[in-house]
mmCIF file of C-alpha atoms in Angstrom:
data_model
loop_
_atom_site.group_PDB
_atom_site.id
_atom_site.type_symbol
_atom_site.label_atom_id
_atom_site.label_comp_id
_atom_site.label_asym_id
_atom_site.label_seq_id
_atom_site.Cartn_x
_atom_site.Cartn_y
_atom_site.Cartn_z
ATOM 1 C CA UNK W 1 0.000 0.000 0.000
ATOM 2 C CA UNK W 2 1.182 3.401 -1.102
ATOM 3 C CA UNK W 3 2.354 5.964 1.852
ATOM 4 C CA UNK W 4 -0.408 8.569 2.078
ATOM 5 C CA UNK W 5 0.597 11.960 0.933
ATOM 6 C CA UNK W 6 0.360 14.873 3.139
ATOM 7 C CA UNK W 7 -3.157 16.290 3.661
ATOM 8 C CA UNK W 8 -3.062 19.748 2.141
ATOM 9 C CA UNK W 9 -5.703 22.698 3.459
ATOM 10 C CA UNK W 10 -5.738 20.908 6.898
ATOM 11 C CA UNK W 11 -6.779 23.328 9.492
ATOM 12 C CA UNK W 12 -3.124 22.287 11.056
ATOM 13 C CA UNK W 13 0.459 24.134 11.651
ATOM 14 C CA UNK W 14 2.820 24.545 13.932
ATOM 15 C CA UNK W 15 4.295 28.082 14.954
ATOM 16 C CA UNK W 16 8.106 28.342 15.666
ATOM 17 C CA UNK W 17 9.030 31.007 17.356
ATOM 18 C CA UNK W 18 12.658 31.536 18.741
ATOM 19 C CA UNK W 19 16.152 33.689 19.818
ATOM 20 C CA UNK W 20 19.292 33.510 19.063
ATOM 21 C CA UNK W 21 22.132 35.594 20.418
ATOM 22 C CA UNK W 22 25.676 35.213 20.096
ATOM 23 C CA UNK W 23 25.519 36.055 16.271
ATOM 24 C CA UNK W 24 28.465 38.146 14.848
ATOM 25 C CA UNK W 25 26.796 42.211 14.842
ATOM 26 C CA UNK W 26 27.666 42.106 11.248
ATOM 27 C CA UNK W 27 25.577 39.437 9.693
ATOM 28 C CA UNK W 28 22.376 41.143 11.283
ATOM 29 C CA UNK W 29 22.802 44.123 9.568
ATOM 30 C CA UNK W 30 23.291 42.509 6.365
ATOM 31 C CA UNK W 31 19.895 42.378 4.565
ATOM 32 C CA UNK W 32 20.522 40.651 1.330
ATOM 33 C CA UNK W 33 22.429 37.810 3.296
ATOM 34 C CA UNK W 34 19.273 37.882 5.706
ATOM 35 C CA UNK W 35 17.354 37.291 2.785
ATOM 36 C CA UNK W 36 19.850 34.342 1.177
ATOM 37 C CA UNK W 37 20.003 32.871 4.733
ATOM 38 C CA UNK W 38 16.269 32.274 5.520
ATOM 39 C CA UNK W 39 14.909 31.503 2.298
ATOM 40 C CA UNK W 40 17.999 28.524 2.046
ATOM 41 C CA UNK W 41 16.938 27.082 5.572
ATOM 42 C CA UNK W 42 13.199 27.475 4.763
ATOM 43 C CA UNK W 43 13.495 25.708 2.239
ATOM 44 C CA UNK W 44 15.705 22.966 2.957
ATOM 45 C CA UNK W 45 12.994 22.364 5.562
ATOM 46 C CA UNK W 46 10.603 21.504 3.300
ATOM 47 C CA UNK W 47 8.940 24.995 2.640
ATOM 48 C CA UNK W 48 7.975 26.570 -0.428
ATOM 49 C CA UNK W 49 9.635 30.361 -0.795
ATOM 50 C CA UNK W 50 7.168 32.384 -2.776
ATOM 51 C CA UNK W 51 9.020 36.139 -1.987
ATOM 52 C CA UNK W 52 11.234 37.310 0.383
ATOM 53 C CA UNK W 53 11.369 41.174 1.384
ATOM 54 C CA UNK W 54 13.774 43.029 3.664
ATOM 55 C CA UNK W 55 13.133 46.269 5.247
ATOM 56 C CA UNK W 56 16.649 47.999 6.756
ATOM 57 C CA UNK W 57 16.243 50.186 10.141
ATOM 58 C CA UNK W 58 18.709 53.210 10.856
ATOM 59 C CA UNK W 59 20.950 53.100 11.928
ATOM 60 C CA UNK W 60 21.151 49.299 11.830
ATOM 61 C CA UNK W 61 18.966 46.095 11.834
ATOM 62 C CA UNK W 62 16.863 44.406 9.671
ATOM 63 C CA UNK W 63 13.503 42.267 9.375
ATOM 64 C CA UNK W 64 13.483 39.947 6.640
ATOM 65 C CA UNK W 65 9.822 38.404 5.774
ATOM 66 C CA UNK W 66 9.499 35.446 3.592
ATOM 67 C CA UNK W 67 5.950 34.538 1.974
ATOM 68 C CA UNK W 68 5.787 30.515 2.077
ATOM 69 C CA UNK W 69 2.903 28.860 0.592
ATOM 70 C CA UNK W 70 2.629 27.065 3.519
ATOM 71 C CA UNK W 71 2.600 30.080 5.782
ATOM 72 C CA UNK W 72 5.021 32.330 6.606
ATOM 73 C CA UNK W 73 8.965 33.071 7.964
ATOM 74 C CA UNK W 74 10.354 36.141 9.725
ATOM 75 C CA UNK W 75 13.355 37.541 11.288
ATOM 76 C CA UNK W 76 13.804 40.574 13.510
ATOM 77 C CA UNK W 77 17.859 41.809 14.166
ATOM 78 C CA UNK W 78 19.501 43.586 17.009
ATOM 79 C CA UNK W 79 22.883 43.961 15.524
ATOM 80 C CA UNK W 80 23.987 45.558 18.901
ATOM 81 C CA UNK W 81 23.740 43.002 20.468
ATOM 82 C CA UNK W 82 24.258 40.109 18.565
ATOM 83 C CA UNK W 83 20.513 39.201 18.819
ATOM 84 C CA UNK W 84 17.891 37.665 16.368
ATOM 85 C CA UNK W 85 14.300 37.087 17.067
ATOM 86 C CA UNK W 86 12.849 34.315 14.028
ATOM 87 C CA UNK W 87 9.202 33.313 13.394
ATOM 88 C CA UNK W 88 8.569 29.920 11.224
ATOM 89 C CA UNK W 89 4.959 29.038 10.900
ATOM 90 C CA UNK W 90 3.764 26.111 8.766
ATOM 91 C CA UNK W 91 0.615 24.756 7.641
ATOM 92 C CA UNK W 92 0.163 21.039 6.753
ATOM 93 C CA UNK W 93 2.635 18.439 7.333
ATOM 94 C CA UNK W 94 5.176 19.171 4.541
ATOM 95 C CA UNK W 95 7.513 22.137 6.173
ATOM 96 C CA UNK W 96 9.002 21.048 9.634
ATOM 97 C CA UNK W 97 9.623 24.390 10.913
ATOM 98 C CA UNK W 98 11.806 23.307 13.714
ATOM 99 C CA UNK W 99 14.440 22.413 11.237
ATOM 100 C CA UNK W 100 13.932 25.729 9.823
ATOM 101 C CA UNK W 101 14.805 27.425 12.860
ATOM 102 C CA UNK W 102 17.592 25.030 13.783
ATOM 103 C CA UNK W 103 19.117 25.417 10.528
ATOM 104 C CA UNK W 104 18.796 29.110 10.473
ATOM 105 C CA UNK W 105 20.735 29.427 14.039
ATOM 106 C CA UNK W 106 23.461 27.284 12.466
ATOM 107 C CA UNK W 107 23.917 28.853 9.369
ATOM 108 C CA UNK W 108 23.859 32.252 11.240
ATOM 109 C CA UNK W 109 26.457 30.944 13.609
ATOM 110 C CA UNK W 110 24.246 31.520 16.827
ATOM 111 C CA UNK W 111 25.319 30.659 20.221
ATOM 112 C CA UNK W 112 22.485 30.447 22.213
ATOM 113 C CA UNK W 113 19.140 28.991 20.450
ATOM 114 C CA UNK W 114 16.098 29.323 22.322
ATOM 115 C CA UNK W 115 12.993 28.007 20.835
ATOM 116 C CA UNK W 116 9.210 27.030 21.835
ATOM 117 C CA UNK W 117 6.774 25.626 19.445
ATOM 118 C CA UNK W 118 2.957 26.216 19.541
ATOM 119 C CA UNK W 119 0.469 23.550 17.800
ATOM 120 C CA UNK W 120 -2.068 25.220 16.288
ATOM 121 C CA UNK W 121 -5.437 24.436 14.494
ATOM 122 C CA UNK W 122 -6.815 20.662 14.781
ATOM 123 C CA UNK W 123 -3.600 18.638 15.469
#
């Protein structure tokens, strides 16, 4: 017997949401890596990327949004003090967001990884 695909629409997600400090200042002011960054780990997680935008503060961070079909991806920077706040929620069974978020803190470099996920919908 076949494995059953995914149910897609499901009234279902999980919603990442974590902190990272320890993060060298520079990479959080660096919006087009932002972008690179979080749309790789998104997707190697399972997600489909359907934009990313950036939006740069003065005189330094950065939030970087990404549009997923399955929901959505977000980080917040404090360059000054080495300090990220992320946001990974999926819909559906497809994305693992956790892996988002853990790759993410690894591909930033983070030190500390703190992270709390909230089921949502009719798990």
């Amino acid at each position: 017997m076949p494995a059953e695909e995914p149910l897609v629409g499901r009234f279902a997600g999980r919603h990442v949401l974590a902190e990272f400090e320890g993060i060298e200042p520079s990479l959080l002011d660096d919006a087009v890596l932002l972008k690179k960054t979080l749309a790789e780990a998104v997707t190697e997680a399972g997600a489909t990327v359907c934009e990313v935008v950036s939006h740069s503060f003065a005189p330094q961070g950065v939030t970087v949004l990404a549009l997923l079909a399955e929901s959505h991806a977000s980080v917040h920077t404090y360059p000054e003090i080495g300090s990220v706040f992320v946001d990974v929620f999926t819909c559906g069974d497809r994305a693992d967001p956790e892996r988002a978020v853990a790759l993410l803190a690894k591909m930033l470099g983070a030190g500390t990884v703190r992270m709390s996920t909230v089921e949502r919908g009719e798990n």
